[in-house]
């Protein structure tokens, strides 16, 4: 990822507090992705190969037995299969043209271990999603 992309990474809350050095570590392992509306980005029950961070557009998350959830710019998905070492817990598909970055499983695990601000921001967001599930 080119260094002029760092400004896009800085707008993502889980990366916002990183210094230039740490941000360059993220950029080094990030792959840009683009998907048209309707494309499935994560399939329920499939192995989780990594985490996605949305920069533009929206996705629809369909956890079985729960209301669908819409995620947009600055938000991430795909962390549960990585962190809980489980298959994908929901189907996630683009609900508009969407673009962002993908980070492979081994790389996001390493970033989480090295960068406490990434780990803390992800933990806060996952906790918030649990609260939203319980209290709508
Ligand atoms: P993962 O299980 O790897 O793949 C599907 C993703 O959908 C999951 O990680 C989360 O990122 C996301 N997800 C699953 N359930 C919810 C939910 N209730 N609210 C928001 N996001 C969810």
mmCIF file of N, CA and C and ligand atoms in Angstrom:
data_model
loop_
_atom_site.group_PDB
_atom_site.id
_atom_site.type_symbol
_atom_site.label_atom_id
_atom_site.label_comp_id
_atom_site.label_asym_id
_atom_site.label_seq_id
_atom_site.Cartn_x
_atom_site.Cartn_y
_atom_site.Cartn_z
ATOM 1 N N UNK A 1 0.854 -1.204 0.000
ATOM 2 C CA UNK A 1 0.000 0.000 0.000
ATOM 3 C C UNK A 1 0.883 1.246 0.000
ATOM 4 N N UNK A 2 0.595 2.206 -0.881
ATOM 5 C CA UNK A 2 1.420 3.409 -1.003
ATOM 6 C C UNK A 2 1.266 4.300 0.228
ATOM 7 N N UNK A 3 2.324 5.099 0.516
ATOM 8 C CA UNK A 3 2.286 5.901 1.737
ATOM 9 C C UNK A 3 1.195 6.966 1.691
ATOM 10 N N UNK A 4 0.761 7.369 0.466
ATOM 11 C CA UNK A 4 -0.321 8.360 0.407
ATOM 12 C C UNK A 4 -1.661 7.760 0.838
ATOM 13 N N UNK A 5 -1.668 6.438 1.057
ATOM 14 C CA UNK A 5 -2.882 5.798 1.569
ATOM 15 C C UNK A 5 -2.967 5.884 3.092
ATOM 16 N N UNK A 6 -1.887 6.320 3.749
ATOM 17 C CA UNK A 6 -1.915 6.353 5.207
ATOM 18 C C UNK A 6 -3.048 7.224 5.727
ATOM 19 N N UNK A 7 -3.349 8.303 4.987
ATOM 20 C CA UNK A 7 -4.386 9.215 5.476
ATOM 21 C C UNK A 7 -5.730 8.500 5.532
ATOM 22 N N UNK A 8 -5.965 7.560 4.596
ATOM 23 C CA UNK A 8 -7.202 6.778 4.639
ATOM 24 C C UNK A 8 -7.202 5.888 5.886
ATOM 25 N N UNK A 9 -6.051 5.284 6.194
ATOM 26 C CA UNK A 9 -5.974 4.427 7.394
ATOM 27 C C UNK A 9 -6.226 5.233 8.660
ATOM 28 N N UNK A 10 -5.749 6.476 8.674
ATOM 29 C CA UNK A 10 -5.908 7.314 9.876
ATOM 30 C C UNK A 10 -7.371 7.631 10.189
ATOM 31 N N UNK A 11 -8.212 7.561 9.173
ATOM 32 C CA UNK A 11 -9.633 7.853 9.411
ATOM 33 C C UNK A 11 -10.368 6.658 10.002
ATOM 34 N N UNK A 12 -9.673 5.514 10.087
ATOM 35 C CA UNK A 12 -10.296 4.305 10.645
ATOM 36 C C UNK A 12 -10.044 4.294 12.152
ATOM 37 N N UNK A 13 -11.117 4.295 12.974
ATOM 38 C CA UNK A 13 -10.923 4.427 14.422
ATOM 39 C C UNK A 13 -9.914 3.444 15.025
ATOM 40 N N UNK A 14 -9.879 2.173 14.565
ATOM 41 C CA UNK A 14 -8.942 1.241 15.228
ATOM 42 C C UNK A 14 -7.477 1.558 14.910
ATOM 43 N N UNK A 15 -7.234 2.408 13.913
ATOM 44 C CA UNK A 15 -5.853 2.775 13.583
ATOM 45 C C UNK A 15 -5.545 4.232 13.915
ATOM 46 N N UNK A 16 -6.548 4.966 14.377
ATOM 47 C CA UNK A 16 -6.426 6.425 14.484
ATOM 48 C C UNK A 16 -5.323 6.874 15.440
ATOM 49 N N UNK A 17 -5.048 6.099 16.493
ATOM 50 C CA UNK A 17 -4.076 6.534 17.504
ATOM 51 C C UNK A 17 -2.655 6.091 17.195
ATOM 52 N N UNK A 18 -2.431 5.418 16.084
ATOM 53 C CA UNK A 18 -1.096 4.886 15.808
ATOM 54 C C UNK A 18 -0.138 5.975 15.342
ATOM 55 N N UNK A 19 1.132 5.851 15.731
ATOM 56 C CA UNK A 19 2.135 6.778 15.195
ATOM 57 C C UNK A 19 2.530 6.321 13.778
ATOM 58 N N UNK A 20 3.356 7.130 13.109
ATOM 59 C CA UNK A 20 3.691 6.841 11.706
ATOM 60 C C UNK A 20 4.323 5.467 11.530
ATOM 61 N N UNK A 21 5.200 5.098 12.464
ATOM 62 C CA UNK A 21 5.878 3.802 12.376
ATOM 63 C C UNK A 21 4.898 2.649 12.401
ATOM 64 N N UNK A 22 3.984 2.717 13.368
ATOM 65 C CA UNK A 22 3.012 1.639 13.526
ATOM 66 C C UNK A 22 2.055 1.609 12.336
ATOM 67 N N UNK A 23 1.698 2.803 11.863
ATOM 68 C CA UNK A 23 0.783 2.867 10.719
ATOM 69 C C UNK A 23 1.439 2.257 9.473
ATOM 70 N N UNK A 24 2.738 2.441 9.360
ATOM 71 C CA UNK A 24 3.420 1.851 8.199
ATOM 72 C C UNK A 24 3.447 0.330 8.319
ATOM 73 N N UNK A 25 3.450 -0.188 9.550
ATOM 74 C CA UNK A 25 3.355 -1.656 9.731
ATOM 75 C C UNK A 25 1.999 -2.165 9.268
ATOM 76 N N UNK A 26 0.944 -1.387 9.542
ATOM 77 C CA UNK A 26 -0.393 -1.772 9.070
ATOM 78 C C UNK A 26 -0.421 -1.724 7.546
ATOM 79 N N UNK A 27 0.085 -0.621 6.993
ATOM 80 C CA UNK A 27 0.052 -0.452 5.534
ATOM 81 C C UNK A 27 0.812 -1.580 4.838
ATOM 82 N N UNK A 28 1.889 -2.055 5.477
ATOM 83 C CA UNK A 28 2.716 -3.096 4.857
ATOM 84 C C UNK A 28 1.961 -4.417 4.699
ATOM 85 N N UNK A 29 0.986 -4.671 5.564
ATOM 86 C CA UNK A 29 0.282 -5.965 5.499
ATOM 87 C C UNK A 29 -1.151 -5.822 4.956
ATOM 88 N N UNK A 30 -1.549 -4.588 4.649
ATOM 89 C CA UNK A 30 -2.922 -4.352 4.183
ATOM 90 C C UNK A 30 -3.024 -4.525 2.666
ATOM 91 N N UNK A 31 -4.081 -5.179 2.240
ATOM 92 C CA UNK A 31 -4.363 -5.316 0.808
ATOM 93 C C UNK A 31 -5.655 -4.571 0.531
ATOM 94 N N UNK A 32 -5.659 -3.738 -0.499
ATOM 95 C CA UNK A 32 -6.892 -3.023 -0.812
ATOM 96 C C UNK A 32 -7.893 -3.958 -1.485
ATOM 97 N N UNK A 33 -9.183 -3.776 -1.171
ATOM 98 C CA UNK A 33 -10.207 -4.569 -1.866
ATOM 99 C C UNK A 33 -11.331 -3.643 -2.325
ATOM 100 N N UNK A 34 -12.016 -4.085 -3.366
ATOM 101 C CA UNK A 34 -13.191 -3.373 -3.895
ATOM 102 C C UNK A 34 -14.202 -4.426 -4.260
ATOM 103 N N UNK A 35 -15.462 -4.186 -3.962
ATOM 104 C CA UNK A 35 -16.484 -5.174 -4.319
ATOM 105 C C UNK A 35 -17.741 -4.443 -4.772
ATOM 106 N N UNK A 36 -18.426 -4.982 -5.793
ATOM 107 C CA UNK A 36 -19.700 -4.393 -6.222
ATOM 108 C C UNK A 36 -20.812 -4.765 -5.233
ATOM 109 N N UNK A 37 -21.907 -4.001 -5.260
ATOM 110 C CA UNK A 37 -23.063 -4.321 -4.407
ATOM 111 C C UNK A 37 -23.483 -5.758 -4.657
ATOM 112 N N UNK A 38 -23.759 -6.470 -3.586
ATOM 113 C CA UNK A 38 -24.236 -7.850 -3.706
ATOM 114 C C UNK A 38 -23.152 -8.893 -3.519
ATOM 115 N N UNK A 39 -21.902 -8.510 -3.681
ATOM 116 C CA UNK A 39 -20.830 -9.518 -3.550
ATOM 117 C C UNK A 39 -20.683 -9.991 -2.103
ATOM 118 N N UNK A 40 -20.564 -11.307 -1.949
ATOM 119 C CA UNK A 40 -20.366 -11.880 -0.610
ATOM 120 C C UNK A 40 -18.880 -11.775 -0.251
ATOM 121 N N UNK A 41 -18.628 -11.172 0.907
ATOM 122 C CA UNK A 41 -17.243 -10.968 1.353
ATOM 123 C C UNK A 41 -16.831 -11.980 2.418
ATOM 124 N N UNK A 42 -17.808 -12.479 3.166
ATOM 125 C CA UNK A 42 -17.544 -13.532 4.153
ATOM 126 C C UNK A 42 -18.774 -14.430 4.162
ATOM 127 N N UNK A 43 -18.549 -15.729 4.130
ATOM 128 C CA UNK A 43 -19.679 -16.664 4.068
ATOM 129 C C UNK A 43 -19.810 -17.444 5.373
ATOM 130 N N UNK A 44 -21.024 -17.480 5.884
ATOM 131 C CA UNK A 44 -21.314 -18.217 7.116
ATOM 132 C C UNK A 44 -20.711 -19.626 7.043
ATOM 133 N N UNK A 45 -19.973 -20.002 8.081
ATOM 134 C CA UNK A 45 -19.444 -21.361 8.163
ATOM 135 C C UNK A 45 -18.115 -21.585 7.458
ATOM 136 N N UNK A 46 -17.697 -20.608 6.666
ATOM 137 C CA UNK A 46 -16.408 -20.771 5.979
ATOM 138 C C UNK A 46 -15.264 -20.390 6.918
ATOM 139 N N UNK A 47 -14.061 -20.856 6.612
ATOM 140 C CA UNK A 47 -12.924 -20.447 7.447
ATOM 141 C C UNK A 47 -12.687 -18.945 7.346
ATOM 142 N N UNK A 48 -12.250 -18.334 8.418
ATOM 143 C CA UNK A 48 -11.985 -16.897 8.426
ATOM 144 C C UNK A 48 -10.525 -16.652 8.099
ATOM 145 N N UNK A 49 -10.293 -16.107 6.907
ATOM 146 C CA UNK A 49 -8.901 -15.933 6.468
ATOM 147 C C UNK A 49 -8.335 -14.586 6.860
ATOM 148 N N UNK A 50 -9.200 -13.680 7.329
ATOM 149 C CA UNK A 50 -8.683 -12.366 7.709
ATOM 150 C C UNK A 50 -9.791 -11.411 8.102
ATOM 151 N N UNK A 51 -9.378 -10.157 8.284
ATOM 152 C CA UNK A 51 -10.270 -9.092 8.749
ATOM 153 C C UNK A 51 -10.378 -8.030 7.656
ATOM 154 N N UNK A 52 -11.559 -7.436 7.534
ATOM 155 C CA UNK A 52 -11.788 -6.373 6.549
ATOM 156 C C UNK A 52 -12.100 -5.075 7.278
ATOM 157 N N UNK A 53 -11.566 -3.977 6.767
ATOM 158 C CA UNK A 53 -11.908 -2.653 7.290
ATOM 159 C C UNK A 53 -12.509 -1.861 6.132
ATOM 160 N N UNK A 54 -13.706 -1.318 6.372
ATOM 161 C CA UNK A 54 -14.420 -0.584 5.312
ATOM 162 C C UNK A 54 -13.929 0.863 5.270
ATOM 163 N N UNK A 55 -13.569 1.315 4.094
ATOM 164 C CA UNK A 55 -13.224 2.745 3.941
ATOM 165 C C UNK A 55 -14.368 3.509 3.267
ATOM 166 N N UNK A 56 -14.982 2.903 2.263
ATOM 167 C CA UNK A 56 -16.138 3.531 1.606
ATOM 168 C C UNK A 56 -17.193 2.477 1.336
ATOM 169 N N UNK A 57 -18.473 2.901 1.454
ATOM 170 C CA UNK A 57 -19.572 1.988 1.164
ATOM 171 C C UNK A 57 -20.060 1.266 2.419
ATOM 172 N N UNK A 58 -20.969 0.330 2.213
ATOM 173 C CA UNK A 58 -21.587 -0.367 3.346
ATOM 174 C C UNK A 58 -21.684 -1.864 3.072
ATOM 175 N N UNK A 59 -21.738 -2.625 4.168
ATOM 176 C CA UNK A 59 -21.982 -4.073 4.061
ATOM 177 C C UNK A 59 -23.160 -4.438 4.950
ATOM 178 N N UNK A 60 -23.764 -5.581 4.610
ATOM 179 C CA UNK A 60 -24.871 -6.101 5.404
ATOM 180 C C UNK A 60 -24.411 -7.399 6.052
ATOM 181 N N UNK A 61 -24.527 -7.458 7.379
ATOM 182 C CA UNK A 61 -24.142 -8.655 8.133
ATOM 183 C C UNK A 61 -25.426 -9.407 8.465
ATOM 184 N N UNK A 62 -25.464 -10.712 8.166
ATOM 185 C CA UNK A 62 -26.665 -11.503 8.439
ATOM 186 C C UNK A 62 -26.340 -12.670 9.378
ATOM 187 N N UNK A 63 -26.313 -12.389 10.692
ATOM 188 C CA UNK A 63 -26.067 -13.473 11.631
ATOM 189 C C UNK A 63 -27.329 -14.322 11.744
ATOM 190 N N UNK A 64 -27.206 -15.650 11.669
ATOM 191 C CA UNK A 64 -28.410 -16.483 11.696
ATOM 192 C C UNK A 64 -29.224 -16.249 12.968
ATOM 193 N N UNK A 65 -30.531 -16.065 12.796
ATOM 194 C CA UNK A 65 -31.415 -15.899 13.950
ATOM 195 C C UNK A 65 -31.403 -14.514 14.553
ATOM 196 N N UNK A 66 -30.655 -13.576 13.947
ATOM 197 C CA UNK A 66 -30.618 -12.203 14.471
ATOM 198 C C UNK A 66 -31.004 -11.235 13.367
ATOM 199 N N UNK A 67 -31.332 -10.021 13.777
ATOM 200 C CA UNK A 67 -31.598 -8.965 12.801
ATOM 201 C C UNK A 67 -30.330 -8.669 12.000
ATOM 202 N N UNK A 68 -30.447 -8.400 10.695
ATOM 203 C CA UNK A 68 -29.263 -7.979 9.938
ATOM 204 C C UNK A 68 -28.696 -6.668 10.491
ATOM 205 N N UNK A 69 -27.400 -6.497 10.338
ATOM 206 C CA UNK A 69 -26.720 -5.289 10.817
ATOM 207 C C UNK A 69 -25.993 -4.671 9.624
ATOM 208 N N UNK A 70 -26.049 -3.348 9.531
ATOM 209 C CA UNK A 70 -25.351 -2.633 8.455
ATOM 210 C C UNK A 70 -24.068 -2.017 9.035
ATOM 211 N N UNK A 71 -22.948 -2.223 8.370
ATOM 212 C CA UNK A 71 -21.690 -1.591 8.804
ATOM 213 C C UNK A 71 -21.184 -0.677 7.697
ATOM 214 N N UNK A 72 -20.538 0.421 8.069
ATOM 215 C CA UNK A 72 -20.100 1.403 7.075
ATOM 216 C C UNK A 72 -18.671 1.869 7.288
ATOM 217 N N UNK A 73 -18.325 2.999 6.673
ATOM 218 C CA UNK A 73 -16.948 3.481 6.691
ATOM 219 C C UNK A 73 -16.357 3.569 8.099
ATOM 220 N N UNK A 74 -15.132 3.067 8.228
ATOM 221 C CA UNK A 74 -14.438 3.087 9.513
ATOM 222 C C UNK A 74 -14.692 1.845 10.342
ATOM 223 N N UNK A 75 -15.677 1.046 9.940
ATOM 224 C CA UNK A 75 -15.989 -0.147 10.731
ATOM 225 C C UNK A 75 -15.289 -1.376 10.138
ATOM 226 N N UNK A 76 -15.175 -2.427 10.954
ATOM 227 C CA UNK A 76 -14.480 -3.634 10.520
ATOM 228 C C UNK A 76 -15.391 -4.843 10.687
ATOM 229 N N UNK A 77 -15.049 -5.921 10.005
ATOM 230 C CA UNK A 77 -15.742 -7.200 10.210
ATOM 231 C C UNK A 77 -14.763 -8.329 9.906
ATOM 232 N N UNK A 78 -15.146 -9.506 10.373
ATOM 233 C CA UNK A 78 -14.301 -10.680 10.130
ATOM 234 C C UNK A 78 -13.375 -10.998 11.289
ATOM 235 N N UNK A 79 -13.514 -10.227 12.389
ATOM 236 C CA UNK A 79 -12.614 -10.435 13.533
ATOM 237 C C UNK A 79 -12.997 -11.653 14.367
ATOM 238 N N UNK A 80 -14.289 -12.033 14.339
ATOM 239 C CA UNK A 80 -14.716 -13.105 15.253
ATOM 240 C C UNK A 80 -14.077 -14.435 14.896
ATOM 241 N N UNK A 81 -14.052 -14.780 13.623
ATOM 242 C CA UNK A 81 -13.461 -16.059 13.215
ATOM 243 C C UNK A 81 -11.979 -16.095 13.573
ATOM 244 N N UNK A 82 -11.321 -14.941 13.477
ATOM 245 C CA UNK A 82 -9.894 -14.886 13.790
ATOM 246 C C UNK A 82 -9.682 -14.993 15.301
ATOM 247 N N UNK A 83 -10.405 -14.173 16.060
ATOM 248 C CA UNK A 83 -10.156 -14.108 17.507
ATOM 249 C C UNK A 83 -10.675 -15.341 18.235
ATOM 250 N N UNK A 84 -11.831 -15.850 17.799
ATOM 251 C CA UNK A 84 -12.431 -16.989 18.498
ATOM 252 C C UNK A 84 -12.036 -18.314 17.842
ATOM 253 N N UNK A 85 -11.238 -18.245 16.771
ATOM 254 C CA UNK A 85 -10.809 -19.454 16.058
ATOM 255 C C UNK A 85 -11.995 -20.349 15.737
ATOM 256 N N UNK A 86 -12.951 -19.746 15.046
ATOM 257 C CA UNK A 86 -14.197 -20.418 14.703
ATOM 258 C C UNK A 86 -14.506 -20.082 13.243
ATOM 259 N N UNK A 87 -15.376 -20.874 12.585
ATOM 260 C CA UNK A 87 -15.783 -20.466 11.230
ATOM 261 C C UNK A 87 -16.550 -19.140 11.258
ATOM 262 N N UNK A 88 -16.698 -18.515 10.093
ATOM 263 C CA UNK A 88 -17.444 -17.254 9.993
ATOM 264 C C UNK A 88 -18.818 -17.400 10.646
ATOM 265 N N UNK A 89 -19.179 -16.412 11.467
ATOM 266 C CA UNK A 89 -20.419 -16.501 12.240
ATOM 267 C C UNK A 89 -21.611 -15.882 11.509
ATOM 268 N N UNK A 90 -21.373 -15.276 10.370
ATOM 269 C CA UNK A 90 -22.453 -14.622 9.619
ATOM 270 C C UNK A 90 -22.020 -14.480 8.168
ATOM 271 N N UNK A 91 -23.003 -14.327 7.290
ATOM 272 C CA UNK A 91 -22.681 -13.910 5.926
ATOM 273 C C UNK A 91 -22.549 -12.394 5.922
ATOM 274 N N UNK A 92 -21.531 -11.895 5.227
ATOM 275 C CA UNK A 92 -21.361 -10.447 5.067
ATOM 276 C C UNK A 92 -21.293 -10.169 3.570
ATOM 277 N N UNK A 93 -22.178 -9.293 3.085
ATOM 278 C CA UNK A 93 -22.149 -8.964 1.657
ATOM 279 C C UNK A 93 -22.196 -7.453 1.481
ATOM 280 N N UNK A 94 -21.676 -7.006 0.351
ATOM 281 C CA UNK A 94 -21.680 -5.567 0.055
ATOM 282 C C UNK A 94 -23.121 -5.123 -0.180
ATOM 283 N N UNK A 95 -23.573 -4.072 0.534
ATOM 284 C CA UNK A 95 -24.920 -3.554 0.285
ATOM 285 C C UNK A 95 -24.873 -2.310 -0.591
ATOM 286 N N UNK A 96 -23.664 -1.863 -0.910
ATOM 287 C CA UNK A 96 -23.409 -0.820 -1.918
ATOM 288 C C UNK A 96 -22.028 -1.175 -2.451
ATOM 289 N N UNK A 97 -21.572 -0.512 -3.496
ATOM 290 C CA UNK A 97 -20.165 -0.726 -3.851
ATOM 291 C C UNK A 97 -19.313 -0.399 -2.621
ATOM 292 N N UNK A 98 -18.378 -1.250 -2.302
ATOM 293 C CA UNK A 98 -17.621 -1.076 -1.057
ATOM 294 C C UNK A 98 -16.124 -1.220 -1.347
ATOM 295 N N UNK A 99 -15.320 -0.446 -0.622
ATOM 296 C CA UNK A 99 -13.871 -0.607 -0.748
ATOM 297 C C UNK A 99 -13.249 -0.424 0.621
ATOM 298 N N UNK A 100 -12.050 -0.965 0.752
ATOM 299 C CA UNK A 100 -11.366 -0.875 2.038
ATOM 300 C C UNK A 100 -10.107 -1.686 2.005
ATOM 301 N N UNK A 101 -9.721 -2.163 3.175
ATOM 302 C CA UNK A 101 -8.514 -2.989 3.230
ATOM 303 C C UNK A 101 -8.817 -4.319 3.899
ATOM 304 N N UNK A 102 -8.069 -5.328 3.476
ATOM 305 C CA UNK A 102 -8.145 -6.655 4.079
ATOM 306 C C UNK A 102 -6.777 -6.964 4.672
ATOM 307 N N UNK A 103 -6.796 -7.601 5.835
ATOM 308 C CA UNK A 103 -5.543 -7.982 6.506
ATOM 309 C C UNK A 103 -5.639 -9.461 6.853
ATOM 310 N N UNK A 104 -4.666 -10.221 6.374
ATOM 311 C CA UNK A 104 -4.675 -11.677 6.614
ATOM 312 C C UNK A 104 -4.587 -12.011 8.086
ATOM 313 N N UNK A 105 -5.139 -13.167 8.392
ATOM 314 C CA UNK A 105 -5.241 -13.640 9.765
ATOM 315 C C UNK A 105 -3.926 -13.517 10.563
ATOM 316 N N UNK A 106 -2.842 -14.082 10.044
ATOM 317 C CA UNK A 106 -1.567 -14.072 10.790
ATOM 318 C C UNK A 106 -1.100 -12.631 11.013
ATOM 319 N N UNK A 107 -1.362 -11.758 10.029
ATOM 320 C CA UNK A 107 -0.907 -10.371 10.136
ATOM 321 C C UNK A 107 -1.726 -9.587 11.156
ATOM 322 N N UNK A 108 -3.049 -9.803 11.172
ATOM 323 C CA UNK A 108 -3.857 -9.051 12.149
ATOM 324 C C UNK A 108 -3.554 -9.566 13.561
ATOM 325 N N UNK A 109 -3.287 -10.865 13.681
ATOM 326 C CA UNK A 109 -2.923 -11.399 15.006
ATOM 327 C C UNK A 109 -1.639 -10.739 15.504
ATOM 328 N N UNK A 110 -0.678 -10.585 14.602
ATOM 329 C CA UNK A 110 0.587 -9.962 14.982
ATOM 330 C C UNK A 110 0.379 -8.483 15.356
ATOM 331 N N UNK A 111 -0.466 -7.778 14.572
ATOM 332 C CA UNK A 111 -0.729 -6.366 14.878
ATOM 333 C C UNK A 111 -1.419 -6.229 16.239
ATOM 334 N N UNK A 112 -2.377 -7.111 16.512
ATOM 335 C CA UNK A 112 -3.087 -7.064 17.792
ATOM 336 C C UNK A 112 -2.102 -7.291 18.952
ATOM 337 N N UNK A 113 -1.166 -8.215 18.744
ATOM 338 C CA UNK A 113 -0.192 -8.500 19.802
ATOM 339 C C UNK A 113 0.781 -7.351 20.018
ATOM 340 N N UNK A 114 1.098 -6.617 18.950
ATOM 341 C CA UNK A 114 2.104 -5.561 19.046
ATOM 342 C C UNK A 114 1.522 -4.210 19.431
ATOM 343 N N UNK A 115 0.273 -3.960 18.993
ATOM 344 C CA UNK A 115 -0.279 -2.609 19.107
ATOM 345 C C UNK A 115 -1.489 -2.614 20.023
ATOM 346 N N UNK A 116 -1.272 -2.209 21.247
ATOM 347 C CA UNK A 116 -2.354 -2.275 22.231
ATOM 348 C C UNK A 116 -3.522 -1.373 21.827
ATOM 349 N N UNK A 117 -3.258 -0.276 21.109
ATOM 350 C CA UNK A 117 -4.374 0.617 20.749
ATOM 351 C C UNK A 117 -5.311 -0.042 19.728
ATOM 352 N N UNK A 118 -4.745 -0.891 18.859
ATOM 353 C CA UNK A 118 -5.605 -1.615 17.915
ATOM 354 C C UNK A 118 -6.445 -2.631 18.688
ATOM 355 N N UNK A 119 -5.783 -3.378 19.578
ATOM 356 C CA UNK A 119 -6.493 -4.395 20.361
ATOM 357 C C UNK A 119 -7.595 -3.751 21.201
ATOM 358 N N UNK A 120 -7.283 -2.614 21.846
ATOM 359 C CA UNK A 120 -8.259 -1.956 22.719
ATOM 360 C C UNK A 120 -9.436 -1.428 21.902
ATOM 361 N N UNK A 121 -9.167 -0.843 20.740
ATOM 362 C CA UNK A 121 -10.252 -0.289 19.917
ATOM 363 C C UNK A 121 -11.154 -1.412 19.390
ATOM 364 N N UNK A 122 -10.545 -2.544 19.013
ATOM 365 C CA UNK A 122 -11.361 -3.667 18.535
ATOM 366 C C UNK A 122 -12.207 -4.231 19.678
ATOM 367 N N UNK A 123 -11.595 -4.338 20.846
ATOM 368 C CA UNK A 123 -12.319 -4.879 22.001
ATOM 369 C C UNK A 123 -13.523 -4.007 22.352
ATOM 370 N N UNK A 124 -13.322 -2.687 22.332
ATOM 371 C CA UNK A 124 -14.431 -1.761 22.640
ATOM 372 C C UNK A 124 -15.569 -1.945 21.633
ATOM 373 N N UNK A 125 -15.206 -2.061 20.351
ATOM 374 C CA UNK A 125 -16.238 -2.192 19.318
ATOM 375 C C UNK A 125 -16.977 -3.532 19.446
ATOM 376 N N UNK A 126 -16.238 -4.609 19.720
ATOM 377 C CA UNK A 126 -16.880 -5.918 19.865
ATOM 378 C C UNK A 126 -17.810 -5.902 21.086
ATOM 379 N N UNK A 127 -17.372 -5.239 22.167
ATOM 380 C CA UNK A 127 -18.215 -5.118 23.362
ATOM 381 C C UNK A 127 -19.489 -4.338 23.035
ATOM 382 N N UNK A 128 -19.329 -3.245 22.270
ATOM 383 C CA UNK A 128 -20.493 -2.428 21.894
ATOM 384 C C UNK A 128 -21.483 -3.252 21.065
ATOM 385 N N UNK A 129 -20.956 -4.108 20.164
ATOM 386 C CA UNK A 129 -21.852 -4.932 19.339
ATOM 387 C C UNK A 129 -22.617 -5.928 20.206
ATOM 388 N N UNK A 130 -21.970 -6.431 21.244
ATOM 389 C CA UNK A 130 -22.642 -7.362 22.164
ATOM 390 C C UNK A 130 -23.761 -6.635 22.915
ATOM 391 N N UNK A 131 -23.468 -5.421 23.361
ATOM 392 C CA UNK A 131 -24.491 -4.617 24.048
ATOM 393 C C UNK A 131 -25.658 -4.340 23.094
ATOM 394 N N UNK A 132 -25.345 -3.960 21.850
ATOM 395 C CA UNK A 132 -26.402 -3.667 20.867
ATOM 396 C C UNK A 132 -27.282 -4.895 20.629
ATOM 397 N N UNK A 133 -26.641 -6.069 20.595
ATOM 398 C CA UNK A 133 -27.396 -7.306 20.384
ATOM 399 C C UNK A 133 -28.403 -7.530 21.494
ATOM 400 N N UNK A 134 -27.965 -7.232 22.717
ATOM 401 C CA UNK A 134 -28.836 -7.501 23.872
ATOM 402 C C UNK A 134 -29.916 -6.455 24.047
ATOM 403 N N UNK A 135 -29.583 -5.212 23.702
ATOM 404 C CA UNK A 135 -30.509 -4.113 23.992
ATOM 405 C C UNK A 135 -31.036 -3.437 22.729
ATOM 406 N N UNK A 136 -30.688 -4.030 21.580
ATOM 407 C CA UNK A 136 -31.193 -3.511 20.307
ATOM 408 C C UNK A 136 -30.760 -2.113 20.049
HETATM 409 P P1 LIG B 1 -16.701 -13.355 11.436
HETATM 410 O O1 LIG B 1 -17.490 -14.330 12.221
HETATM 411 O O2 LIG B 1 -15.271 -13.624 11.207
HETATM 412 O O3 LIG B 1 -17.404 -13.165 10.005
HETATM 413 C C1 LIG B 1 -18.696 -12.568 10.000
HETATM 414 C C2 LIG B 1 -18.590 -11.232 10.685
HETATM 415 O O4 LIG B 1 -19.805 -10.529 10.839
HETATM 416 C C3 LIG B 1 -18.108 -11.398 12.133
HETATM 417 O O5 LIG B 1 -16.802 -11.922 12.129
HETATM 418 C C4 LIG B 1 -18.323 -10.007 12.650
HETATM 419 O O6 LIG B 1 -17.303 -9.144 12.196
HETATM 420 C C5 LIG B 1 -19.638 -9.653 11.957
HETATM 421 N N1 LIG B 1 -20.761 -9.865 12.871
HETATM 422 C C6 LIG B 1 -21.297 -11.046 13.260
HETATM 423 N N2 LIG B 1 -22.344 -10.823 14.095
HETATM 424 C C7 LIG B 1 -22.455 -9.492 14.221
HETATM 425 C C8 LIG B 1 -23.343 -8.617 14.934
HETATM 426 N N3 LIG B 1 -24.337 -9.093 15.692
HETATM 427 N N4 LIG B 1 -23.149 -7.282 14.837
HETATM 428 C C9 LIG B 1 -22.163 -6.778 14.049
HETATM 429 N N5 LIG B 1 -21.315 -7.545 13.363
HETATM 430 C C10 LIG B 1 -21.452 -8.871 13.444
#
